[in-house]
PDB file of C-alpha atoms in Angstrom:
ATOM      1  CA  UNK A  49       0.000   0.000   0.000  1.00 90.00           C
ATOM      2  CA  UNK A  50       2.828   2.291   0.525  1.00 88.00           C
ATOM      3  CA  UNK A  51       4.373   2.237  -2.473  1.00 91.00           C
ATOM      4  CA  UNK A  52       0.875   2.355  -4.788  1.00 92.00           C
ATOM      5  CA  UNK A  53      -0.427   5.181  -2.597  1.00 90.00           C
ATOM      6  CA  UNK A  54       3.260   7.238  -2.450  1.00 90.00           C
ATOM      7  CA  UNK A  55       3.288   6.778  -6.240  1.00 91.00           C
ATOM      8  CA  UNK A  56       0.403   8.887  -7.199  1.00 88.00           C
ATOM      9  CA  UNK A  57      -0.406   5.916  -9.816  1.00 87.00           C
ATOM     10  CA  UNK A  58      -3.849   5.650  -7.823  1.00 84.00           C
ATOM     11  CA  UNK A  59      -5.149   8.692  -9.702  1.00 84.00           C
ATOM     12  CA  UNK A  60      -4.214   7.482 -13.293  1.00 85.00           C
ATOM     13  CA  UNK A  61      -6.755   5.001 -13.585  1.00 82.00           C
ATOM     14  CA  UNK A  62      -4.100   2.274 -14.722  1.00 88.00           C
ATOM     15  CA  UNK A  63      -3.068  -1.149 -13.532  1.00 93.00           C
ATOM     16  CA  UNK A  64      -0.172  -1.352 -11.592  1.00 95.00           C
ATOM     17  CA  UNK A  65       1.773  -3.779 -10.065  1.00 95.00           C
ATOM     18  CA  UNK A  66       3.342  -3.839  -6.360  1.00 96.00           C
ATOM     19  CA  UNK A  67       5.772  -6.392  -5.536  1.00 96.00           C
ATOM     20  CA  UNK A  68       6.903  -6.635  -2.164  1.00 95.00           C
ATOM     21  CA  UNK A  69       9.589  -8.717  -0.759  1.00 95.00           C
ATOM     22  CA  UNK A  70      11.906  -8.711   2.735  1.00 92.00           C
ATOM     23  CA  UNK A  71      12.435 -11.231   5.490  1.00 85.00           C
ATOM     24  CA  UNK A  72       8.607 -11.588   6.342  1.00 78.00           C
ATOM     25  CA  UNK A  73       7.814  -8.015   7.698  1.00 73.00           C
ATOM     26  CA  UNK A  74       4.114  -8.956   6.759  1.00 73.00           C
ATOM     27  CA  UNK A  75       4.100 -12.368   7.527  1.00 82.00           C
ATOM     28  CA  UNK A  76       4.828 -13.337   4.144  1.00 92.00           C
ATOM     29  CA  UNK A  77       8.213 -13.130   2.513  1.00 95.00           C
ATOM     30  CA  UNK A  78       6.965 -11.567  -0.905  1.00 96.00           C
ATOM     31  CA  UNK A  79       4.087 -10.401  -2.169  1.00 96.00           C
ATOM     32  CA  UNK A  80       2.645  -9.616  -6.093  1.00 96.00           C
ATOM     33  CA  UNK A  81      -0.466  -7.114  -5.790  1.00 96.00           C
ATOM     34  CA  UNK A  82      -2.842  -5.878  -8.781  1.00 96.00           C
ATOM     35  CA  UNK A  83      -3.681  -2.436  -8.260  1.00 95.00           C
ATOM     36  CA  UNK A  84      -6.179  -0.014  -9.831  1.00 93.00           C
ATOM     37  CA  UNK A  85      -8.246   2.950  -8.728  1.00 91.00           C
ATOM     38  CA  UNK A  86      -7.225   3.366  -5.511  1.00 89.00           C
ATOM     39  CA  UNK A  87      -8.248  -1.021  -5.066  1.00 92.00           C
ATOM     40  CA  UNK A  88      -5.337  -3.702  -4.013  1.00 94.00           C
ATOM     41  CA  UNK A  89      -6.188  -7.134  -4.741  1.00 96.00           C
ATOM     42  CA  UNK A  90      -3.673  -9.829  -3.413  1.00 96.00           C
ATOM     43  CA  UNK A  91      -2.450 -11.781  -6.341  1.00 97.00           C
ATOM     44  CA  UNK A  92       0.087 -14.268  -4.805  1.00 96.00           C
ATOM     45  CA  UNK A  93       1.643 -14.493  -1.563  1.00 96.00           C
ATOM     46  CA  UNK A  94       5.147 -16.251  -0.679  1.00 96.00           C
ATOM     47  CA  UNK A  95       5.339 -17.590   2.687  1.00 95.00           C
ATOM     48  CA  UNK A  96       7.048 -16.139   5.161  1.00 94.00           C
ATOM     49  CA  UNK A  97       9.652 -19.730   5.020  1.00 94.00           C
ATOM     50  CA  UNK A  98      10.719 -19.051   1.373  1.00 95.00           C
ATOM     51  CA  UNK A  99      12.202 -16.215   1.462  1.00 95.00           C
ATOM     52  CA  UNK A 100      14.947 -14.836  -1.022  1.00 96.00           C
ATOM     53  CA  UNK A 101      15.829 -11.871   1.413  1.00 96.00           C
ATOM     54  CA  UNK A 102      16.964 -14.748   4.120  1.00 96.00           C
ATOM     55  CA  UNK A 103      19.093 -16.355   2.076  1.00 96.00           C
ATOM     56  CA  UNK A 104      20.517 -13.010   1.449  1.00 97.00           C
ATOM     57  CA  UNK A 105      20.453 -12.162   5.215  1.00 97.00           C
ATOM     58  CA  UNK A 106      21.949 -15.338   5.763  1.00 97.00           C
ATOM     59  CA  UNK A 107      24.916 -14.569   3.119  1.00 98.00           C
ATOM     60  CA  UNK A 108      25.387 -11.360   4.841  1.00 97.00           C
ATOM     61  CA  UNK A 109      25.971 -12.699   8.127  1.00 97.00           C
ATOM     62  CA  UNK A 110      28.450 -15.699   7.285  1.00 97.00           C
ATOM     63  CA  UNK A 111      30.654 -13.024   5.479  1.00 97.00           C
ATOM     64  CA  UNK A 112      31.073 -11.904   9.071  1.00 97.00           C
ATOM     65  CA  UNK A 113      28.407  -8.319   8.275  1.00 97.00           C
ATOM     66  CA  UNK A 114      25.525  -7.227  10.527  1.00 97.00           C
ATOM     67  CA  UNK A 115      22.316  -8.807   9.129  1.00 95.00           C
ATOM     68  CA  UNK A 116      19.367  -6.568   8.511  1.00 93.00           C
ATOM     69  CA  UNK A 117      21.843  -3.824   7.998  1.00 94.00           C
ATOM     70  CA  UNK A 118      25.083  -3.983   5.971  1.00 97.00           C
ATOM     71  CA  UNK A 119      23.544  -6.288   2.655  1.00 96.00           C
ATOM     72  CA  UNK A 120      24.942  -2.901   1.473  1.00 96.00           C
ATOM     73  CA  UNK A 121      27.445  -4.034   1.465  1.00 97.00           C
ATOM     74  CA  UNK A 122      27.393  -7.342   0.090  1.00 98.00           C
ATOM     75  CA  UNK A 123      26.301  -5.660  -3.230  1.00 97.00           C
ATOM     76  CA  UNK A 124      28.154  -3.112  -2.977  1.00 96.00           C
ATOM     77  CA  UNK A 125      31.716  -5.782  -2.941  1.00 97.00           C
ATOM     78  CA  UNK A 126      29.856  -8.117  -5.595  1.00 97.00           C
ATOM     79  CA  UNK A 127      31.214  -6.610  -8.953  1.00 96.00           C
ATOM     80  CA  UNK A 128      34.661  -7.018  -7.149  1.00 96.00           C
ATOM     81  CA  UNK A 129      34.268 -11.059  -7.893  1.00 95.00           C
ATOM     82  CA  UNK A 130      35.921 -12.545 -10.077  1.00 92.00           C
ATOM     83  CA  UNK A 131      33.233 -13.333 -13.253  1.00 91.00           C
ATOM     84  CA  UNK A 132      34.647 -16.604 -13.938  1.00 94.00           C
ATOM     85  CA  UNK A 133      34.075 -18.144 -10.465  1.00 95.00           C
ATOM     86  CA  UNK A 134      30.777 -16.838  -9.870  1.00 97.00           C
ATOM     87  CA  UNK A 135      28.687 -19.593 -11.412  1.00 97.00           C
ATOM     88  CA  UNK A 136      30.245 -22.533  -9.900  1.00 95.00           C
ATOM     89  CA  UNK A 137      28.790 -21.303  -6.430  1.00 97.00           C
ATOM     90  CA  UNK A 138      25.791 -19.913  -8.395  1.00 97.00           C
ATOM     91  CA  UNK A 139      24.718 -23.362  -9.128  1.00 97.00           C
ATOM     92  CA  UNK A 140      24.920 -24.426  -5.529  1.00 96.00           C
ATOM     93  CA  UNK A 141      22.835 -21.295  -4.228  1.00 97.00           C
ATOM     94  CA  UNK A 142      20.247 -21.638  -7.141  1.00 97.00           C
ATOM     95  CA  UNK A 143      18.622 -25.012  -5.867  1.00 96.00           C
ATOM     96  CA  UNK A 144      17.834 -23.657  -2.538  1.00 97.00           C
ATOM     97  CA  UNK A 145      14.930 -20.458  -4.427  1.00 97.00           C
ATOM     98  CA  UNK A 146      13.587 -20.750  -7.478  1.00 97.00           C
ATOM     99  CA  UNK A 147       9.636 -19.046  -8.580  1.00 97.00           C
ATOM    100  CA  UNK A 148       6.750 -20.998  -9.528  1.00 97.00           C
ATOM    101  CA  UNK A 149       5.492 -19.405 -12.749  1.00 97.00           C
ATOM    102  CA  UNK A 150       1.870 -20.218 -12.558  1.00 97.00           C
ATOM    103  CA  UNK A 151       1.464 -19.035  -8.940  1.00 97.00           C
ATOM    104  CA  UNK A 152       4.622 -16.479  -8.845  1.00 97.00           C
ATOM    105  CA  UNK A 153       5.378 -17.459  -5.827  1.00 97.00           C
ATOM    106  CA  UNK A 154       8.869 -18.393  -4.661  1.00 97.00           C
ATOM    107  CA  UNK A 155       9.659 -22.060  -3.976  1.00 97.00           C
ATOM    108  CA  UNK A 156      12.333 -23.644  -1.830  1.00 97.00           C
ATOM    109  CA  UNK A 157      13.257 -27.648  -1.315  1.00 97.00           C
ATOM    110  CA  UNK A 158      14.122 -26.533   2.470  1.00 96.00           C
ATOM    111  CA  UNK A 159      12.738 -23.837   5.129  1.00 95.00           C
ATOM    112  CA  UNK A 160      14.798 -20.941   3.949  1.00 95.00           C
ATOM    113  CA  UNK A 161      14.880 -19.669   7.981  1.00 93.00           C
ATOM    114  CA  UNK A 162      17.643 -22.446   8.263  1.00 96.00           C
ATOM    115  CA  UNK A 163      19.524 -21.541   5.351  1.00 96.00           C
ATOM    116  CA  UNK A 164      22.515 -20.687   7.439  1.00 95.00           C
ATOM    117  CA  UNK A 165      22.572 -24.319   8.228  1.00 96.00           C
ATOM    118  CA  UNK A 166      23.639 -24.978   4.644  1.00 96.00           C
ATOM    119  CA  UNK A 167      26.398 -22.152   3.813  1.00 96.00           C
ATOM    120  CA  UNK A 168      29.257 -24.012   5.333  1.00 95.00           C
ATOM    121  CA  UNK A 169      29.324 -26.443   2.577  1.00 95.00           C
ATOM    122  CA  UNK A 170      28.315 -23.801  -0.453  1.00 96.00           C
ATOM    123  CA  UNK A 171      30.565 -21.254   0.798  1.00 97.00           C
ATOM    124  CA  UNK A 172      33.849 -23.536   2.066  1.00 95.00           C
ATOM    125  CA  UNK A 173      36.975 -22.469   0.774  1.00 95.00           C
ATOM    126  CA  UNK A 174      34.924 -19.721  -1.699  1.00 96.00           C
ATOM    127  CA  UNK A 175      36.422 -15.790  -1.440  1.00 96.00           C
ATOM    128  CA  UNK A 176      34.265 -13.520   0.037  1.00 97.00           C
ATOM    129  CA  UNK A 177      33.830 -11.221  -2.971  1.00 97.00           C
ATOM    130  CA  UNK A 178      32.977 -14.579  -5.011  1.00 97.00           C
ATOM    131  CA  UNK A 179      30.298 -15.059  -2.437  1.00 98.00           C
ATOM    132  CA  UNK A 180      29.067 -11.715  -2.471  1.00 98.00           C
ATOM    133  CA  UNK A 181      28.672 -11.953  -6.819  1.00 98.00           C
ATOM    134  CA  UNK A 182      26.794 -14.944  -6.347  1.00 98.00           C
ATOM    135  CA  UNK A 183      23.911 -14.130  -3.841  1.00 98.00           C
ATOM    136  CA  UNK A 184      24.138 -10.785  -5.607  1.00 98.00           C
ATOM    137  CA  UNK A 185      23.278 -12.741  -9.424  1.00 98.00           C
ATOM    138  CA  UNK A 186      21.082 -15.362  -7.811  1.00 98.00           C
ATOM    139  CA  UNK A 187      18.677 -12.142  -6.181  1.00 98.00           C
ATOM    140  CA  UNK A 188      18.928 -10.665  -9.564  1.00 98.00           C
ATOM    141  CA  UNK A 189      17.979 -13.392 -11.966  1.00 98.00           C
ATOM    142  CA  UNK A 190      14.956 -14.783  -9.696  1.00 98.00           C
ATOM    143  CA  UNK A 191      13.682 -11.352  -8.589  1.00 98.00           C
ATOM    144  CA  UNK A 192      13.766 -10.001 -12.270  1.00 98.00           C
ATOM    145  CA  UNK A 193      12.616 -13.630 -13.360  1.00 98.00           C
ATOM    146  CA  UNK A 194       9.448 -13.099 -10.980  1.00 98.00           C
ATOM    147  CA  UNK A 195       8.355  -9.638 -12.215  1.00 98.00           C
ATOM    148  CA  UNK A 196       9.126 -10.842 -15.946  1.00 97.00           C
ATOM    149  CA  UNK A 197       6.970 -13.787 -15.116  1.00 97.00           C
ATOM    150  CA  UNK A 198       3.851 -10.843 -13.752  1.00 97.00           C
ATOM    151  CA  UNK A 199       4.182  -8.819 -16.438  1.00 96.00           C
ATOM    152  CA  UNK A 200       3.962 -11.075 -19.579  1.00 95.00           C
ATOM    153  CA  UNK A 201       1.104 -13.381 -17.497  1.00 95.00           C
ATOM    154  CA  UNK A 202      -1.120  -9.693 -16.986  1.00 93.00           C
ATOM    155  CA  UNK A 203       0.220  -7.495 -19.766  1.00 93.00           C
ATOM    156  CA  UNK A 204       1.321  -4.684 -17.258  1.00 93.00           C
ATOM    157  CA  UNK A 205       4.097  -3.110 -17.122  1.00 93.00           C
ATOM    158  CA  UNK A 206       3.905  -0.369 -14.520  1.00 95.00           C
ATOM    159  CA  UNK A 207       5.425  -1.657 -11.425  1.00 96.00           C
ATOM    160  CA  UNK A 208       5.782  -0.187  -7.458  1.00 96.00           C
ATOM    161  CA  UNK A 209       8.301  -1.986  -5.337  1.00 96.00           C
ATOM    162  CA  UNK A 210       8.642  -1.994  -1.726  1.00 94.00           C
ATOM    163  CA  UNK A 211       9.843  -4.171   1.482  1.00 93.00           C
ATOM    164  CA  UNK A 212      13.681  -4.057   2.385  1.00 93.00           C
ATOM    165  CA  UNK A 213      14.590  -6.808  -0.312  1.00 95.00           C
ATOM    166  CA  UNK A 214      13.924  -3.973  -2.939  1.00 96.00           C
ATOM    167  CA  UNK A 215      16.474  -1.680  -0.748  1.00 95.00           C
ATOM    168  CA  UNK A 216      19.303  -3.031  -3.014  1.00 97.00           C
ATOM    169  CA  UNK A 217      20.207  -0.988  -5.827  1.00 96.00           C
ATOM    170  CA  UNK A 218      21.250  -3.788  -8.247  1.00 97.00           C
ATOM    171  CA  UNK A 219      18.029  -5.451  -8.493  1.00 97.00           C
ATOM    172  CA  UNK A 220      16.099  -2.360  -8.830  1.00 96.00           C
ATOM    173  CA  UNK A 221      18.488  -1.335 -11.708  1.00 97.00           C
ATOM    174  CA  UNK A 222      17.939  -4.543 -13.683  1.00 97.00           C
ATOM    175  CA  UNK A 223      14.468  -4.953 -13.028  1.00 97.00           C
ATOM    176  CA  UNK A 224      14.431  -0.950 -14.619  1.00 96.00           C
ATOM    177  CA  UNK A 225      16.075  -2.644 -17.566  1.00 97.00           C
ATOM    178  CA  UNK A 226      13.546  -5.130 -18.617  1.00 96.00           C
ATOM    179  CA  UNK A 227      11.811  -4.530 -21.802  1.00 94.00           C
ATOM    180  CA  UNK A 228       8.290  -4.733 -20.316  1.00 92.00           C
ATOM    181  CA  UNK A 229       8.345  -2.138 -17.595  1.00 93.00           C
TER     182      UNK A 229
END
């Protein structure tokens, strides 16, 4: 609601899309709303145990960082990596969150909350700035995968983001890049 009704788009009598996603500040870890005329209506809803932003958070705190605070700075050292040993632990990270595209809602094999429990093994033996270009590509291809996903199942392509997954800069620039919004 905050980011329909601080957009102004609620007087241009379009359809717009709001995506939400963070750790579960709702009780759900992403959200996909359609909104028109001043109406929501609650398209899908990820639970609050498949969330992207923890294995993020996660990330953020095995690189020895402040959760909830310095994922800053995790994208901020991820162009830093080198490209050629990003997709080996790319591969590893992209089993654990994928999106269902009928539902759009995002799908784990485990209970993302216990992520953590699985980083020694991804991230053993892996260079921090490798680590920090992976979760950085993995949160761009599946977030900009999702709204792709939205936009060519509706035909919209006027979008409103908000939730403190969509605080990182990277995403929001390549979602900005896709041909349909």
């Amino acid at each position: 609601a905050f980011a329909y009704y601080g957009s102004g788009f609620q007087f241009k009598k379009k359809k717009v899309f709001a995506f939400t996603a963070d750790g579960g500040g709702d009780g759900s870890a992403a959200s996909l709303w359609l909104c028109q005329n001043s109406k929501m209506r609650l398209l899908s809803k990820t639970p609050v145990y498949t969330s992207i932003a923890y294995l993020y958070l996660y990330t953020t705190y095995y690189l020895g960082l402040k959760p909830v605070e310095d994922e800053y700075k995790v994208m901020g050292l991820a162009p830093y990596a080198s490209k050629n040993k990003i997709p080996e632990v790319l591969e590893s990270l992209k089993k654990f969150i994928d999106i269902d595209p009928k539902t759009l809602i995002f799908t784990s094999p485990i209970n993302t909350n216990v992520f953590h429990e699985y980083l020694p093994r991804i991230y053993s033996r892996k260079r921090f700035d490798v680590i920090a270009g992976a979760i950085q590509r993995l949160a761009e291809e599946r977030v900009t995968r999702w709204v792709s996903l939205a936009l060519n199942k509706y035909k919209i392509n006027t979008i409103v983001t908000a939730g403190g997954f969509f605080a990182n800069v990277k995403v929001n620039q390549k979602i900005a890049q896709l041909a349909l919004v």
